[in-house]
Amino acid sequence: QVQVVESGGGSVQAGGSLRLSCKVSGSAFENYAMGWFRQAPGKEREGVSCISWTEKTTIYSPSVKGRFTISRDNAQNTLYLDMNSLKPEDTALYYCARDRTPYGGASFENIKQGYWGQGTQVTVSS
């Protein structure tokens, strides 16, 4: 059974940094594309960043490009999101998701059909 568990959220001031982690168990982590999503109060969930199973392709939302970096450590079955220059508008519940099928590319549409964690809260104050 696939389990996805996020961690690393917290409260920071604008301009600060956080590192989110996502541990996946119950599957061959290295074979699956992974992604980060977020949902702010009153807003729809949106894709933040995703990475292909080969690590060759990464995609970022325009709102975070240049500030956030996605990476994965296949030996640790862990996905990361390094968030720098945080803004109040980055405040949201951040979710990690694993693609449902293996060997997929970096695609928010595909990854969101897969397995999700419970989320970790990020709050950025001005």
PDB file of C-alpha atoms in Angstrom:
ATOM      1  CA  GLN A   1       0.000   0.000   0.000  1.00  0.00           C
ATOM      2  CA  VAL A   2       1.358   3.373  -1.020  1.00  0.00           C
ATOM      3  CA  GLN A   3       1.807   5.936   1.731  1.00  0.00           C
ATOM      4  CA  VAL A   4       2.747   9.559   1.158  1.00  0.00           C
ATOM      5  CA  VAL A   5       3.756  11.710   4.115  1.00  0.00           C
ATOM      6  CA  GLU A   6       4.735  15.381   3.915  1.00  0.00           C
ATOM      7  CA  SER A   7       6.712  17.309   6.507  1.00  0.00           C
ATOM      8  CA  GLY A   8       8.653  20.530   6.942  1.00  0.00           C
ATOM      9  CA  GLY A   9       5.902  23.114   6.888  1.00  0.00           C
ATOM     10  CA  GLY A  10       5.798  25.974   9.339  1.00  0.00           C
ATOM     11  CA  SER A  11       5.465  29.700   9.845  1.00  0.00           C
ATOM     12  CA  VAL A  12       8.044  32.093   8.447  1.00  0.00           C
ATOM     13  CA  GLN A  13       8.326  35.760   7.660  1.00  0.00           C
ATOM     14  CA  ALA A  14       8.330  37.056   4.116  1.00  0.00           C
ATOM     15  CA  GLY A  15      11.712  36.554   2.507  1.00  0.00           C
ATOM     16  CA  GLY A  16      12.397  33.433   4.533  1.00  0.00           C
ATOM     17  CA  SER A  17      12.968  29.856   3.450  1.00  0.00           C
ATOM     18  CA  LEU A  18      11.547  26.427   4.138  1.00  0.00           C
ATOM     19  CA  ARG A  19      12.285  22.915   2.931  1.00  0.00           C
ATOM     20  CA  LEU A  20       9.396  20.523   2.492  1.00  0.00           C
ATOM     21  CA  SER A  21       9.952  16.776   2.440  1.00  0.00           C
ATOM     22  CA  CYS A  22       7.740  13.979   1.171  1.00  0.00           C
ATOM     23  CA  LYS A  23       8.452  10.391   2.139  1.00  0.00           C
ATOM     24  CA  VAL A  24       6.858   7.678  -0.001  1.00  0.00           C
ATOM     25  CA  SER A  25       6.604   4.060   1.049  1.00  0.00           C
ATOM     26  CA  GLY A  26       5.056   0.965  -0.463  1.00  0.00           C
ATOM     27  CA  SER A  27       6.310   1.448  -3.987  1.00  0.00           C
ATOM     28  CA  ALA A  28       9.397   1.689  -6.176  1.00  0.00           C
ATOM     29  CA  PHE A  29       9.769   5.415  -5.623  1.00  0.00           C
ATOM     30  CA  GLU A  30      12.423   5.834  -8.291  1.00  0.00           C
ATOM     31  CA  ASN A  31      10.040   4.716 -11.049  1.00  0.00           C
ATOM     32  CA  TYR A  32       7.406   7.401 -10.531  1.00  0.00           C
ATOM     33  CA  ALA A  33       6.999  11.049 -11.381  1.00  0.00           C
ATOM     34  CA  MET A  34       6.268  13.193  -8.347  1.00  0.00           C
ATOM     35  CA  GLY A  35       4.737  16.571  -7.724  1.00  0.00           C
ATOM     36  CA  TRP A  36       3.950  19.313  -5.232  1.00  0.00           C
ATOM     37  CA  PHE A  37       0.575  21.023  -5.124  1.00  0.00           C
ATOM     38  CA  ARG A  38      -0.901  23.647  -2.849  1.00  0.00           C
ATOM     39  CA  GLN A  39      -4.279  24.971  -1.834  1.00  0.00           C
ATOM     40  CA  ALA A  40      -4.850  28.322  -0.210  1.00  0.00           C
ATOM     41  CA  PRO A  41      -8.071  29.131   1.680  1.00  0.00           C
ATOM     42  CA  GLY A  42     -10.885  29.882  -0.746  1.00  0.00           C
ATOM     43  CA  LYS A  43      -8.811  28.923  -3.772  1.00  0.00           C
ATOM     44  CA  GLU A  44      -8.539  25.881  -5.974  1.00  0.00           C
ATOM     45  CA  ARG A  45      -5.651  23.477  -5.613  1.00  0.00           C
ATOM     46  CA  GLU A  46      -2.816  24.290  -7.995  1.00  0.00           C
ATOM     47  CA  GLY A  47       0.304  22.568  -9.219  1.00  0.00           C
ATOM     48  CA  VAL A  48       3.496  24.058  -7.785  1.00  0.00           C
ATOM     49  CA  SER A  49       6.230  21.858  -9.213  1.00  0.00           C
ATOM     50  CA  CYS A  50       6.729  18.362 -10.573  1.00  0.00           C
ATOM     51  CA  ILE A  51       9.601  16.133 -11.609  1.00  0.00           C
ATOM     52  CA  SER A  52       9.807  13.193 -13.984  1.00  0.00           C
ATOM     53  CA  TRP A  53      10.911   9.763 -12.836  1.00  0.00           C
ATOM     54  CA  THR A  54      14.218  10.254 -14.672  1.00  0.00           C
ATOM     55  CA  GLU A  55      14.774  13.633 -12.955  1.00  0.00           C
ATOM     56  CA  LYS A  56      15.526  15.057 -16.391  1.00  0.00           C
ATOM     57  CA  THR A  57      12.386  17.211 -16.508  1.00  0.00           C
ATOM     58  CA  THR A  58      11.082  19.630 -13.922  1.00  0.00           C
ATOM     59  CA  ILE A  59       8.133  21.992 -14.210  1.00  0.00           C
ATOM     60  CA  TYR A  60       7.350  25.018 -12.079  1.00  0.00           C
ATOM     61  CA  SER A  61       4.329  27.204 -11.744  1.00  0.00           C
ATOM     62  CA  PRO A  62       5.145  30.727 -13.002  1.00  0.00           C
ATOM     63  CA  SER A  63       4.388  32.074  -9.525  1.00  0.00           C
ATOM     64  CA  VAL A  64       7.223  30.082  -7.939  1.00  0.00           C
ATOM     65  CA  LYS A  65       9.747  29.738 -10.760  1.00  0.00           C
ATOM     66  CA  GLY A  66      13.135  31.033  -9.702  1.00  0.00           C
ATOM     67  CA  ARG A  67      12.271  30.797  -5.997  1.00  0.00           C
ATOM     68  CA  PHE A  68      11.390  27.126  -5.480  1.00  0.00           C
ATOM     69  CA  THR A  69      13.460  24.052  -6.371  1.00  0.00           C
ATOM     70  CA  ILE A  70      12.157  20.500  -6.589  1.00  0.00           C
ATOM     71  CA  SER A  71      14.468  17.528  -6.126  1.00  0.00           C
ATOM     72  CA  ARG A  72      14.339  13.865  -5.223  1.00  0.00           C
ATOM     73  CA  ASP A  73      16.544  11.409  -3.379  1.00  0.00           C
ATOM     74  CA  ASN A  74      15.646   7.967  -4.684  1.00  0.00           C
ATOM     75  CA  ALA A  75      17.833   6.236  -2.119  1.00  0.00           C
ATOM     76  CA  GLN A  76      15.747   7.843   0.633  1.00  0.00           C
ATOM     77  CA  ASN A  77      12.389   7.542  -1.190  1.00  0.00           C
ATOM     78  CA  THR A  78      11.990  11.254  -0.586  1.00  0.00           C
ATOM     79  CA  LEU A  79      10.891  14.257  -2.594  1.00  0.00           C
ATOM     80  CA  TYR A  80      11.914  17.778  -1.599  1.00  0.00           C
ATOM     81  CA  LEU A  81      10.759  21.305  -2.262  1.00  0.00           C
ATOM     82  CA  ASP A  82      13.200  24.069  -1.337  1.00  0.00           C
ATOM     83  CA  MET A  83      11.304  27.313  -1.018  1.00  0.00           C
ATOM     84  CA  ASN A  84      13.193  30.611  -0.911  1.00  0.00           C
ATOM     85  CA  SER A  85      12.138  34.267  -0.938  1.00  0.00           C
ATOM     86  CA  LEU A  86       8.776  33.255   0.434  1.00  0.00           C
ATOM     87  CA  LYS A  87       5.861  35.626   0.017  1.00  0.00           C
ATOM     88  CA  PRO A  88       2.562  35.897   1.939  1.00  0.00           C
ATOM     89  CA  GLU A  89       0.797  34.620  -1.180  1.00  0.00           C
ATOM     90  CA  ASP A  90       2.699  31.340  -0.810  1.00  0.00           C
ATOM     91  CA  THR A  91       0.629  30.618   2.293  1.00  0.00           C
ATOM     92  CA  ALA A  92      -1.222  27.356   1.676  1.00  0.00           C
ATOM     93  CA  LEU A  93      -1.553  23.719   2.533  1.00  0.00           C
ATOM     94  CA  TYR A  94       1.125  21.957   0.490  1.00  0.00           C
ATOM     95  CA  TYR A  95       0.532  18.448  -0.802  1.00  0.00           C
ATOM     96  CA  CYS A  96       2.824  15.866  -2.318  1.00  0.00           C
ATOM     97  CA  ALA A  97       1.562  13.368  -4.882  1.00  0.00           C
ATOM     98  CA  ARG A  98       2.971  10.293  -6.635  1.00  0.00           C
ATOM     99  CA  ASP A  99       1.941   9.404 -10.158  1.00  0.00           C
ATOM    100  CA  ARG A 100      -0.368   6.429 -10.474  1.00  0.00           C
ATOM    101  CA  THR A 101       1.563   4.770 -13.309  1.00  0.00           C
ATOM    102  CA  PRO A 102       5.353   4.287 -13.505  1.00  0.00           C
ATOM    103  CA  TYR A 103       7.813   5.860 -15.929  1.00  0.00           C
ATOM    104  CA  GLY A 104       5.758   8.988 -16.432  1.00  0.00           C
ATOM    105  CA  GLY A 105       6.903  12.443 -17.397  1.00  0.00           C
ATOM    106  CA  ALA A 106       6.534  15.628 -15.391  1.00  0.00           C
ATOM    107  CA  SER A 107       2.833  16.348 -15.733  1.00  0.00           C
ATOM    108  CA  PHE A 108       0.541  17.894 -13.131  1.00  0.00           C
ATOM    109  CA  GLU A 109      -2.476  16.360 -14.877  1.00  0.00           C
ATOM    110  CA  ASN A 110      -1.083  12.834 -14.646  1.00  0.00           C
ATOM    111  CA  ILE A 111       0.445  13.076 -11.191  1.00  0.00           C
ATOM    112  CA  LYS A 112      -2.730  14.409  -9.567  1.00  0.00           C
ATOM    113  CA  GLN A 113      -4.493  11.169 -10.547  1.00  0.00           C
ATOM    114  CA  GLY A 114      -2.181   9.252  -8.224  1.00  0.00           C
ATOM    115  CA  TYR A 115      -1.539   9.001  -4.507  1.00  0.00           C
ATOM    116  CA  TRP A 116      -1.671  11.961  -2.142  1.00  0.00           C
ATOM    117  CA  GLY A 117      -0.421  12.860   1.286  1.00  0.00           C
ATOM    118  CA  GLN A 118      -2.322  14.737   3.971  1.00  0.00           C
ATOM    119  CA  GLY A 119      -0.499  17.991   3.414  1.00  0.00           C
ATOM    120  CA  THR A 120       1.748  20.281   5.432  1.00  0.00           C
ATOM    121  CA  GLN A 121       0.851  23.887   6.247  1.00  0.00           C
ATOM    122  CA  VAL A 122       3.048  26.771   5.148  1.00  0.00           C
ATOM    123  CA  THR A 123       2.262  30.210   6.530  1.00  0.00           C
ATOM    124  CA  VAL A 124       4.187  33.294   5.421  1.00  0.00           C
ATOM    125  CA  SER A 125       3.652  36.528   7.312  1.00  0.00           C
ATOM    126  CA  SER A 126       4.436  40.003   6.003  1.00  0.00           C
TER     127      SER A 126
END
